[in-house]
Short mmCIF file of C-alpha atoms and ligand atoms in Angstrom, two decimals:
data_model
loop_
_atom_site.label_atom_id
_atom_site.label_comp_id
_atom_site.label_asym_id
_atom_site.label_seq_id
_atom_site.Cartn_x
_atom_site.Cartn_y
_atom_site.Cartn_z
CA UNK A 11 -14.92 -119.97 168.04
CA UNK A 12 -17.36 -119.18 165.20
CA UNK A 13 -19.73 -116.18 165.03
CA UNK A 14 -22.62 -118.14 166.56
CA UNK A 15 -20.60 -119.28 169.56
CA UNK A 16 -19.22 -115.82 170.01
CA UNK A 17 -22.69 -114.36 169.93
CA UNK A 18 -23.93 -116.83 172.53
CA UNK A 19 -21.05 -116.01 174.78
CA UNK A 20 -21.56 -112.36 174.13
CA UNK A 21 -25.27 -112.58 174.93
CA UNK A 22 -24.52 -113.02 178.63
CA UNK A 23 -26.63 -110.21 180.04
CA UNK A 24 -25.73 -110.52 183.72
CA UNK A 25 -24.01 -107.11 183.62
CA UNK A 26 -27.48 -105.58 183.30
CA UNK A 27 -28.24 -106.59 186.92
CA UNK A 28 -26.15 -103.70 188.15
CA UNK A 29 -25.63 -100.04 187.29
CA UNK A 30 -22.06 -98.91 186.81
CA UNK A 31 -22.60 -95.76 188.85
CA UNK A 32 -24.09 -97.51 191.90
CA UNK A 33 -22.07 -99.75 194.23
CA UNK A 34 -23.18 -102.87 196.14
CA UNK A 35 -24.37 -100.71 199.02
CA UNK A 36 -26.50 -98.60 196.70
CA UNK A 37 -24.16 -95.63 196.99
CA UNK A 38 -23.04 -93.50 194.08
CA UNK A 39 -19.91 -94.61 192.25
CA UNK A 40 -18.37 -91.35 191.16
CA UNK A 41 -17.28 -91.56 187.51
CA UNK A 42 -13.82 -90.24 186.68
CA UNK A 43 -13.65 -90.48 182.89
CA UNK A 44 -10.28 -90.22 181.24
CA UNK A 45 -9.83 -87.06 179.18
CA UNK A 46 -11.04 -87.92 175.68
CA UNK A 47 -9.22 -87.05 172.49
CA UNK A 48 -9.35 -88.08 168.86
CA UNK A 49 -11.07 -87.47 165.56
CA UNK A 50 -14.64 -87.78 166.79
CA UNK A 51 -14.00 -85.72 169.89
CA UNK A 52 -12.54 -82.91 167.78
CA UNK A 53 -15.56 -82.96 165.47
CA UNK A 54 -17.92 -82.92 168.46
CA UNK A 55 -15.99 -80.02 169.94
CA UNK A 56 -16.59 -77.93 166.80
CA UNK A 57 -20.26 -78.85 166.69
CA UNK A 58 -20.52 -77.86 170.37
CA UNK A 59 -18.85 -74.48 169.75
CA UNK A 60 -21.39 -73.70 167.01
CA UNK A 61 -24.36 -74.87 169.09
CA UNK A 62 -23.23 -73.01 172.21
CA UNK A 63 -22.67 -69.82 170.21
CA UNK A 64 -26.17 -70.21 168.80
CA UNK A 65 -27.70 -70.92 172.22
CA UNK A 66 -26.10 -67.92 173.94
CA UNK A 67 -26.73 -65.48 171.11
CA UNK A 68 -30.29 -66.74 170.42
CA UNK A 69 -32.14 -64.37 172.81
CA UNK A 70 -30.39 -61.37 171.23
CA UNK A 71 -30.96 -62.29 167.57
CA UNK A 72 -33.87 -60.36 166.07
CA UNK A 73 -35.96 -61.19 163.01
CA UNK A 74 -38.14 -58.27 161.97
CA UNK A 75 -37.49 -56.73 165.38
CA UNK A 76 -38.70 -59.86 167.18
CA UNK A 77 -36.70 -62.55 169.00
CA UNK A 78 -35.62 -65.65 167.16
CA UNK A 79 -37.17 -67.78 169.91
CA UNK A 80 -39.28 -66.78 172.89
CA UNK A 81 -41.17 -69.25 175.06
CA UNK A 82 -43.11 -66.85 177.24
CA UNK A 83 -45.17 -69.30 179.29
CA UNK A 84 -46.15 -66.53 181.72
CA UNK A 85 -47.96 -64.44 179.08
CA UNK A 86 -48.71 -67.53 176.96
CA UNK A 87 -46.90 -66.05 173.97
CA UNK A 88 -44.48 -67.97 171.78
CA UNK A 89 -42.25 -66.47 169.11
CA UNK A 90 -40.47 -68.66 166.61
CA UNK A 91 -38.31 -67.14 163.86
CA UNK A 92 -39.98 -63.77 164.46
CA UNK A 93 -43.52 -65.20 164.15
CA UNK A 94 -45.75 -64.88 167.20
CA UNK A 95 -47.99 -67.76 168.28
CA UNK A 96 -50.82 -67.32 170.77
CA UNK A 97 -52.82 -69.88 172.76
CA UNK A 98 -55.28 -69.77 169.82
CA UNK A 99 -52.51 -71.30 167.68
CA UNK A 100 -51.99 -74.02 170.23
CA UNK A 101 -53.09 -76.74 167.79
CA UNK A 102 -50.18 -75.77 165.48
CA UNK A 103 -47.85 -76.01 168.45
CA UNK A 104 -49.19 -79.42 169.45
CA UNK A 105 -48.86 -80.71 165.88
CA UNK A 106 -45.33 -79.28 165.61
CA UNK A 107 -44.43 -81.00 168.87
CA UNK A 108 -45.91 -84.25 167.52
CA UNK A 109 -43.87 -83.85 164.33
CA UNK A 110 -40.79 -83.23 166.51
CA UNK A 111 -41.44 -86.39 168.52
CA UNK A 112 -41.97 -88.52 165.39
CA UNK A 113 -38.81 -87.03 163.89
CA UNK A 114 -36.80 -87.88 167.01
CA UNK A 115 -38.25 -91.42 167.06
CA UNK A 116 -37.51 -91.89 163.34
CA UNK A 117 -34.03 -90.49 163.75
CA UNK A 118 -33.44 -92.77 166.73
CA UNK A 119 -34.71 -95.87 164.92
CA UNK A 120 -32.20 -95.26 162.13
CA UNK A 121 -29.30 -93.51 163.83
CA UNK A 122 -29.66 -94.46 167.50
CA UNK A 123 -28.71 -91.88 170.10
CA UNK A 124 -26.66 -89.58 167.89
CA UNK A 125 -28.70 -86.68 169.29
CA UNK A 126 -27.47 -87.43 172.84
CA UNK A 127 -23.80 -87.35 171.94
CA UNK A 128 -23.75 -84.49 169.46
CA UNK A 129 -26.65 -82.13 170.12
CA UNK A 130 -28.13 -82.63 173.62
CA UNK A 131 -27.40 -79.51 175.77
CA UNK A 132 -26.83 -81.71 178.83
CA UNK A 133 -24.00 -83.64 177.12
CA UNK A 134 -22.55 -80.54 175.49
CA UNK A 135 -22.45 -78.54 178.71
CA UNK A 136 -21.19 -81.43 180.82
CA UNK A 137 -18.57 -82.84 178.46
CA UNK A 138 -17.51 -79.75 176.54
CA UNK A 139 -17.72 -77.06 179.21
CA UNK A 140 -17.79 -78.28 182.82
CA UNK A 141 -15.57 -81.33 182.43
CA UNK A 142 -13.04 -79.35 180.36
CA UNK A 143 -12.75 -76.89 183.27
CA UNK A 144 -12.39 -79.80 185.66
CA UNK A 145 -9.54 -81.30 183.60
CA UNK A 146 -7.92 -77.87 183.41
CA UNK A 147 -8.02 -77.27 187.18
CA UNK A 148 -7.76 -80.77 188.67
CA UNK A 149 -5.99 -82.67 185.89
CA UNK A 150 -6.89 -85.96 184.22
CA UNK A 151 -8.95 -88.70 185.86
CA UNK A 152 -6.16 -90.17 188.00
CA UNK A 153 -5.30 -86.77 189.50
CA UNK A 154 -8.96 -86.03 190.14
CA UNK A 155 -9.39 -89.31 191.97
CA UNK A 156 -6.25 -88.66 194.00
CA UNK A 157 -7.33 -85.12 194.83
CA UNK A 158 -10.72 -86.30 196.07
CA UNK A 159 -9.11 -88.94 198.28
CA UNK A 160 -6.45 -86.72 199.79
CA UNK A 161 -7.17 -84.82 203.02
CA UNK A 162 -8.15 -81.18 202.83
CA UNK A 163 -5.06 -79.06 202.43
CA UNK A 164 -4.24 -75.70 200.78
CA UNK A 165 -3.98 -77.25 197.31
CA UNK A 166 -7.29 -79.10 197.54
CA UNK A 167 -9.12 -76.06 198.95
CA UNK A 168 -7.70 -73.82 196.23
CA UNK A 169 -8.58 -76.20 193.40
CA UNK A 170 -12.06 -77.00 194.67
CA UNK A 171 -12.88 -73.35 195.37
CA UNK A 172 -11.67 -72.28 191.93
CA UNK A 173 -13.53 -75.08 190.17
CA UNK A 174 -16.82 -74.62 191.98
CA UNK A 175 -16.57 -70.83 191.70
CA UNK A 176 -16.25 -71.11 187.91
CA UNK A 177 -19.01 -73.77 187.81
CA UNK A 178 -21.33 -71.43 189.69
CA UNK A 179 -20.49 -68.51 187.41
CA UNK A 180 -21.18 -70.56 184.27
CA UNK A 181 -24.41 -71.88 185.81
CA UNK A 182 -25.39 -68.25 186.43
CA UNK A 183 -24.74 -67.39 182.77
CA UNK A 184 -26.74 -70.43 181.60
CA UNK A 185 -29.60 -69.51 183.95
CA UNK A 186 -29.69 -65.97 182.55
CA UNK A 187 -29.72 -67.30 179.00
CA UNK A 188 -32.56 -69.72 179.68
CA UNK A 189 -34.52 -67.00 181.42
CA UNK A 190 -33.97 -64.72 178.41
CA UNK A 191 -35.68 -67.37 176.26
CA UNK A 192 -38.70 -67.19 178.61
CA UNK A 193 -39.05 -63.49 179.40
CA UNK A 194 -37.06 -61.91 176.54
CA UNK A 195 -33.64 -60.25 176.56
CA UNK A 196 -34.93 -56.71 177.27
CA UNK A 197 -36.78 -57.88 180.36
CA UNK A 198 -33.71 -59.78 181.51
CA UNK A 199 -31.46 -56.74 181.07
CA UNK A 200 -34.01 -54.76 183.10
CA UNK A 201 -33.82 -57.32 185.92
CA UNK A 202 -30.03 -57.12 185.95
CA UNK A 203 -29.70 -53.33 185.70
CA UNK A 204 -32.68 -52.07 187.75
CA UNK A 205 -32.58 -51.92 191.56
CA UNK A 206 -33.03 -55.48 192.96
CA UNK A 207 -36.21 -54.64 194.89
CA UNK A 208 -38.02 -53.92 191.59
CA UNK A 209 -37.47 -57.44 190.26
CA UNK A 210 -37.56 -59.67 193.30
CA UNK A 211 -39.35 -62.51 191.44
CA UNK A 212 -37.02 -62.27 188.42
CA UNK A 213 -33.87 -62.30 190.56
CA UNK A 214 -35.20 -65.20 192.59
CA UNK A 215 -35.84 -67.15 189.36
CA UNK A 216 -32.28 -66.50 188.19
CA UNK A 217 -30.89 -67.74 191.50
CA UNK A 218 -33.11 -70.84 191.52
CA UNK A 219 -32.14 -71.69 187.91
CA UNK A 220 -28.48 -71.08 188.74
CA UNK A 221 -28.71 -73.44 191.72
CA UNK A 222 -30.36 -76.15 189.63
CA UNK A 223 -27.79 -75.93 186.82
CA UNK A 224 -24.92 -75.87 189.30
CA UNK A 225 -26.30 -78.95 191.07
CA UNK A 226 -26.83 -80.80 187.77
CA UNK A 227 -23.39 -80.10 186.33
CA UNK A 228 -21.31 -80.30 189.48
CA UNK A 229 -22.98 -83.27 191.16
CA UNK A 230 -25.91 -84.99 189.37
CA UNK A 231 -24.07 -85.14 186.04
CA UNK A 232 -24.42 -88.42 184.08
CA UNK A 233 -27.34 -89.41 186.33
CA UNK A 234 -29.50 -87.08 184.22
CA UNK A 235 -28.93 -89.38 181.22
CA UNK A 236 -29.08 -92.60 183.22
CA UNK A 237 -32.10 -92.08 185.48
CA UNK A 238 -33.88 -88.83 184.62
CA UNK A 239 -34.00 -88.38 180.85
CA UNK A 240 -37.21 -89.83 179.34
CA UNK A 241 -35.58 -90.03 175.90
CA UNK A 242 -32.88 -92.25 177.34
CA UNK A 243 -35.50 -94.47 178.96
CA UNK A 244 -37.29 -94.91 175.62
CA UNK A 245 -34.24 -96.27 173.82
CA UNK A 246 -35.16 -99.89 174.40
CA UNK A 247 -38.42 -99.51 172.46
CA UNK A 248 -37.00 -97.36 169.68
CA UNK A 249 -33.81 -99.18 168.79
CA UNK A 250 -33.83 -102.31 166.70
CA UNK A 251 -31.12 -104.57 165.34
CA UNK A 252 -30.60 -102.27 162.34
CA UNK A 253 -30.22 -99.05 164.35
CA UNK A 254 -26.81 -97.42 164.11
CA UNK A 255 -25.25 -97.13 167.55
CA UNK A 256 -21.79 -96.90 169.05
CA UNK A 257 -21.00 -100.62 169.02
CA UNK A 258 -18.16 -102.93 169.86
CA UNK A 259 -17.43 -105.48 167.12
CA UNK A 260 -17.42 -108.54 169.36
CA UNK A 261 -17.05 -110.84 166.33
CA UNK A 262 -13.71 -109.25 165.64
CA UNK A 263 -12.75 -108.38 169.21
CA UNK A 264 -13.48 -111.62 171.07
CA UNK A 265 -11.99 -113.51 172.61
CA UNK A 266 -10.43 -110.52 174.27
CA UNK A 267 -7.22 -110.78 176.18
CA UNK A 268 -3.78 -109.39 176.69
CA UNK A 269 -1.26 -111.05 174.39
CA UNK A 270 1.80 -109.22 173.27
CA UNK A 271 2.44 -110.81 169.85
CA UNK A 272 -0.27 -109.28 167.73
CA UNK A 273 0.50 -111.40 164.69
CA UNK A 274 0.02 -114.59 166.75
CA UNK A 275 -3.23 -113.63 168.47
CA UNK A 276 -5.33 -115.68 166.07
CA UNK A 277 -3.19 -118.73 166.66
CA UNK A 278 -3.87 -118.58 170.39
CA UNK A 279 -7.60 -117.91 169.87
CA UNK A 280 -7.49 -114.20 170.73
CA UNK A 281 -9.54 -111.54 168.98
CA UNK A 282 -8.45 -107.97 168.33
CA UNK A 283 -9.48 -106.61 171.74
CA UNK A 284 -6.30 -106.44 173.78
CA UNK A 285 -8.35 -105.76 176.94
CA UNK A 286 -6.56 -102.50 177.60
CA UNK A 287 -9.64 -101.00 179.33
CA UNK A 288 -9.18 -97.66 177.55
CA UNK A 289 -12.75 -97.68 176.19
CA UNK A 290 -14.04 -98.11 179.75
CA UNK A 291 -11.70 -95.51 181.23
CA UNK A 292 -12.95 -92.76 178.93
CA UNK A 293 -16.66 -93.52 179.30
CA UNK A 294 -18.45 -90.63 181.04
CA UNK A 295 -21.34 -92.89 182.09
CA UNK A 296 -19.05 -95.53 183.57
CA UNK A 297 -20.02 -98.46 181.33
CA UNK A 298 -18.15 -101.08 179.35
CA UNK A 299 -19.37 -100.85 175.76
CA UNK A 300 -17.98 -104.33 175.14
CA UNK A 301 -21.03 -105.65 177.02
CA UNK A 302 -23.24 -104.45 174.18
CA UNK A 303 -25.70 -101.59 173.64
CA UNK A 304 -26.76 -100.14 176.97
CA UNK A 305 -29.25 -97.51 178.08
CA UNK A 306 -26.44 -95.61 179.79
CA UNK A 307 -24.53 -95.07 176.54
CA UNK A 308 -25.00 -91.49 175.34
CA UNK A 309 -23.10 -92.13 172.09
CA UNK A 310 -20.40 -89.65 173.04
CA UNK A 311 -17.88 -91.51 170.80
CA UNK A 312 -15.11 -91.26 173.42
CA UNK A 313 -14.65 -95.05 173.36
CA UNK A 314 -14.38 -95.05 169.55
CA UNK A 315 -11.54 -92.55 169.70
CA UNK A 316 -9.83 -94.38 172.57
CA UNK A 317 -10.02 -97.77 170.85
CA UNK A 318 -8.95 -96.38 167.46
CA UNK A 319 -5.90 -94.94 169.16
CA UNK A 320 -5.06 -98.33 170.68
CA UNK A 321 -5.67 -100.19 167.40
CA UNK A 322 -3.35 -97.77 165.63
CA UNK A 323 -0.65 -98.24 168.22
CA UNK A 324 -0.75 -102.07 167.93
CA UNK A 325 -1.00 -102.02 164.14
CA UNK A 326 -4.50 -103.40 163.91
CA UNK A 327 -7.29 -101.89 161.78
CA UNK A 328 -9.28 -99.13 163.44
CA UNK A 329 -13.02 -99.44 164.02
CA UNK A 330 -13.15 -102.23 166.61
CA UNK A 331 -15.59 -99.87 168.32
CA UNK A 332 -17.50 -97.87 165.72
CA UNK A 333 -20.86 -96.59 164.56
CA UNK A 334 -22.61 -99.73 163.36
CA UNK A 335 -25.74 -101.82 163.90
CA UNK A 336 -25.99 -105.25 165.45
CA UNK A 337 -27.02 -106.58 162.03
CA UNK A 338 -23.94 -104.92 160.56
CA UNK A 339 -21.64 -106.53 163.10
CA UNK A 340 -23.13 -110.02 163.23
CA UNK A 341 -24.36 -110.50 159.65
CA UNK A 342 -22.47 -107.72 157.87
CA UNK A 343 -25.81 -106.33 156.69
CA UNK A 344 -25.91 -102.56 156.61
CA UNK A 345 -29.58 -102.05 155.91
CA UNK A 346 -30.60 -98.66 157.23
CA UNK A 347 -34.23 -98.55 156.12
CA UNK A 348 -36.61 -100.84 157.98
CA UNK A 349 -40.39 -101.18 157.68
CA UNK A 350 -40.67 -99.32 160.98
CA UNK A 351 -38.69 -96.34 159.72
CA UNK A 352 -40.78 -96.21 156.51
CA UNK A 353 -43.98 -96.15 158.60
CA UNK A 354 -42.61 -93.38 160.84
CA UNK A 355 -41.52 -91.42 157.75
CA UNK A 356 -45.03 -91.54 156.29
CA UNK A 357 -46.53 -90.32 159.57
CA UNK A 358 -43.91 -87.58 159.77
CA UNK A 359 -44.57 -86.36 156.22
CA UNK A 360 -48.32 -86.30 156.91
CA UNK A 361 -47.95 -84.30 160.12
CA UNK A 362 -45.44 -81.91 158.53
CA UNK A 363 -47.80 -81.42 155.59
CA UNK A 364 -50.64 -80.58 157.98
CA UNK A 365 -48.46 -78.19 159.99
CA UNK A 366 -47.33 -76.50 156.75
CA UNK A 367 -50.93 -76.15 155.58
CA UNK A 368 -52.04 -74.68 158.93
CA UNK A 369 -49.09 -72.28 159.03
CA UNK A 370 -49.72 -71.16 155.48
CA UNK A 371 -53.39 -70.52 156.20
CA UNK A 372 -52.86 -69.02 159.63
CA UNK A 373 -54.26 -65.47 159.78
CA UNK A 374 -52.63 -62.59 161.65
CA UNK A 375 -56.03 -61.59 162.97
CA UNK A 376 -58.44 -64.09 164.43
CA UNK A 377 -62.06 -63.18 165.09
CA UNK A 378 -64.75 -64.96 167.08
CA UNK A 379 -68.38 -63.85 166.81
CA UNK A 380 -71.12 -65.33 169.01
CA UNK A 381 -74.74 -64.33 169.42
CA UNK A 382 -75.27 -62.43 172.66
CA UNK A 383 -76.91 -64.85 175.12
CA UNK A 384 -80.59 -64.20 175.83
CA UNK A 385 -81.06 -62.09 172.69
CA UNK A 386 -83.06 -63.27 169.67
CA UNK A 387 -83.75 -60.43 167.25
CA UNK A 388 -84.94 -56.86 167.23
CA UNK A 389 -87.52 -55.46 164.82
CA UNK A 390 -86.52 -52.04 163.56
CA UNK A 391 -88.03 -49.33 161.43
CA UNK A 392 -87.77 -49.49 157.65
CA UNK A 393 -88.54 -53.20 157.56
CA UNK A 394 -85.19 -54.05 159.18
CA UNK A 395 -84.26 -56.81 161.60
CA UNK A 396 -81.18 -56.77 163.82
CA UNK A 397 -79.33 -59.37 165.88
CA UNK A 398 -76.90 -58.58 168.67
CA UNK A 399 -73.49 -60.31 168.77
CA UNK A 400 -70.42 -60.36 170.98
CA UNK A 401 -67.07 -60.37 169.26
CA UNK A 402 -63.45 -60.96 170.11
CA UNK A 403 -60.64 -60.09 167.71
CA UNK A 404 -57.06 -61.14 168.39
CA UNK A 405 -54.24 -59.22 166.77
CA UNK A 406 -51.29 -61.61 166.51
CA UNK A 407 -49.02 -59.04 164.87
CA UNK A 408 -46.71 -56.49 166.43
CA UNK A 409 -48.64 -53.51 164.98
CA UNK A 410 -51.93 -51.83 165.89
CA UNK A 411 -54.70 -52.62 163.39
CA UNK A 412 -57.82 -50.45 162.93
CA UNK A 413 -60.26 -53.17 161.89
CA UNK A 414 -63.82 -53.12 160.62
CA UNK A 415 -66.52 -55.79 160.37
CA UNK A 416 -68.41 -56.10 157.09
CA UNK A 417 -70.90 -58.59 155.71
CA UNK A 418 -69.64 -60.76 152.88
CA UNK A 419 -71.82 -61.28 149.79
CA UNK A 420 -74.83 -59.83 151.51
CA UNK A 421 -76.60 -56.49 151.81
CA UNK A 422 -76.87 -55.10 155.32
CA UNK A 423 -74.63 -53.40 157.81
CA UNK A 424 -72.69 -53.91 161.00
CA UNK A 425 -73.19 -51.38 163.76
CA UNK A 426 -70.52 -51.63 166.42
CA UNK A 427 -71.70 -50.37 169.78
CA UNK A 428 -69.65 -47.34 170.64
CA UNK A 429 -67.38 -47.12 167.58
CA UNK A 430 -67.57 -47.66 163.86
CA UNK A 431 -64.19 -49.36 163.79
CA UNK A 432 -62.32 -51.51 166.25
CA UNK A 433 -58.76 -50.57 167.08
CA UNK A 434 -56.90 -53.75 167.96
CA UNK A 435 -53.62 -52.94 169.59
CA UNK A 436 -50.59 -55.06 168.74
CA UNK A 437 -50.31 -58.46 170.44
CA UNK A 438 -53.65 -58.07 172.15
CA UNK A 439 -57.35 -58.78 171.91
CA UNK A 440 -60.25 -56.38 171.36
CA UNK A 441 -63.76 -57.33 172.38
CA UNK A 442 -67.18 -55.75 172.29
CA UNK A 443 -70.64 -56.03 170.77
CA UNK A 444 -72.29 -55.14 167.50
CA UNK A 445 -75.60 -55.34 165.72
CA UNK A 446 -75.98 -56.92 162.31
CA UNK A 447 -78.86 -55.25 160.56
CA UNK A 448 -80.53 -56.89 157.56
CA UNK A 449 -83.54 -56.05 155.50
CA UNK A 450 -86.43 -58.38 156.23
CA UNK A 451 -87.01 -58.95 152.53
CA UNK A 452 -83.53 -60.48 152.20
CA UNK A 453 -84.25 -63.14 154.78
CA UNK A 454 -85.76 -66.38 153.50
CA UNK A 455 -85.59 -68.47 156.66
CA UNK A 456 -86.09 -68.03 160.37
CA UNK A 457 -82.41 -68.89 160.80
CA UNK A 458 -79.93 -67.86 158.11
CA UNK A 459 -76.20 -68.50 157.85
CA UNK A 460 -74.22 -65.33 157.30
CA UNK A 461 -70.55 -64.59 156.72
CA UNK A 462 -68.63 -61.68 158.16
CA UNK A 463 -65.23 -60.34 157.22
CA UNK A 464 -62.72 -58.42 159.32
CA UNK A 465 -61.06 -55.78 157.12
CA UNK A 466 -58.17 -53.41 157.74
CA UNK A 467 -58.30 -49.71 156.87
CA UNK A 468 -57.11 -50.43 153.32
CA UNK A 469 -59.97 -52.85 152.77
CA UNK A 470 -57.85 -56.02 152.99
CA UNK A 471 -59.71 -59.04 154.32
CA UNK A 472 -57.97 -60.20 157.52
CA UNK A 473 -60.27 -62.98 158.70
CA UNK A 474 -63.64 -64.51 157.94
CA UNK A 475 -66.15 -65.77 160.42
CA UNK A 476 -69.51 -67.49 160.08
CA UNK A 477 -72.53 -67.05 162.32
CA UNK A 478 -76.32 -67.28 162.18
CA UNK A 479 -79.00 -64.62 161.98
CA UNK A 480 -82.48 -65.01 163.47
CA UNK A 481 -85.57 -63.41 161.95
CA UNK A 482 -89.18 -63.41 163.28
CA UNK A 483 -90.91 -65.63 160.71
CA UNK A 484 -90.27 -67.18 157.37
CA UNK A 485 -90.90 -64.49 154.77
CA UNK A 486 -92.45 -65.21 151.40
S1 SF4 B 508 -10.13 -99.92 173.87
FE1 SF4 B 508 -10.44 -101.43 172.26
S2 SF4 B 508 -8.80 -102.87 172.62
FE2 SF4 B 508 -8.93 -101.69 174.47
S3 SF4 B 508 -10.34 -102.86 175.76
FE3 SF4 B 508 -11.60 -101.40 174.63
S4 SF4 B 508 -12.26 -102.55 172.85
FE4 SF4 B 508 -10.55 -103.68 173.71
S1 SF4 B 509 -19.97 -96.42 175.80
FE1 SF4 B 509 -18.69 -95.11 174.51
S2 SF4 B 509 -20.12 -93.83 173.39
FE2 SF4 B 509 -21.25 -94.77 175.06
S3 SF4 B 509 -21.17 -93.24 176.68
FE3 SF4 B 509 -19.47 -94.65 177.02
S4 SF4 B 509 -17.74 -93.73 175.96
FE4 SF4 B 509 -19.57 -92.70 175.24
#
């Protein structure tokens, strides 16, 4: 059978009519994946250890006294690497999110779902934490299946209670960590240490989060990747024939079949796949990668390790299942850069450039000045005209700032109602009113554009704002 015939045979897509985790009656097929091991699994385990350490320590890491990451949706305050972002910086956030999405799309176009297998918290928690505990308490897949089928006895009750007790405890720890990213670690410690009645809402949130995580990792599991994750659903539009995915080399592997004499397989028309089913047994989403790239595949690499192990044991070259593209397998072309990825790269660079520019020019203090509604101008003594304005000044820093408004490149003065300076407390907004007073002889038009600066006590310009000034008539 040549490559073309093999491809045609391989293109049979009838397997896509069913989902591996749902039976004919529409009921859930529980997946019992075989315990994975091998080179890729070991590498993923180390990556997971680093990422988990980072995730759990994140809320307690401080940069300049501020959290590394805080997503305080309640107070609409976001801290990233010690820098605070307010709703006024929302456009930077939106652009950063856009850049993130383009990056993920670009990464997916070139490298497929590597993110899912190596970085996604769902995969890391499920495969590297919860399933490890399950293997430790209930044994490998065959023992788990047997345990679930056997009637309730002392052994089953003990194992299930231990497993679910530990699952709940870990879910509780994860819930606390996620909450710490939302409300901050100090607040979280307060919720835990203060009397429960003082933090009823906080404690309820922890329990709700714990319940959700426990449900996801003990029962919903791979269904998150198969039916709930939007990134997973988008794979079909992002992947192309050049994308690197976990792929079965059907050119080399087919026609699959059990045949003991490896050296004579070619003679009897057999490929390198000995149909041992190991790649299917280890799959945590219950699919057969030999059917081709599938939405359910989270690129966990378990089948690569399993098949490599088999290939080694039968003295055939490893890599029958490997990271490769369809182009690489069928035509032996390993082109990684397509027109689509170049286009995405250009968009990404443009967005990142814009985000960088906005971040670089982002001021710690942001002022808004608007003319007070219903007010035009006031004629004063000494040939002076005044206009009344309302102002708002946001202090995005973590320190109080005594600020002062001054006119830029113009004679005149600013008279704040009540005070001469505005004290803007840290992470808050000050608002009030002021008069701008100009000499009539300096005004050439009925409506003049003027520029105001917000200065700190040392005379440093913190922000600039433009507004208009109304005068009674055009002066000669
Ligand atoms: S593990 Fe390799 S040899 Fe065994 S069935 Fe899967 S692809 Fe074939
Ligand atoms: S097909 Fe392979 S890489 Fe994909 S989810 Fe299954 S075991 Fe993991």
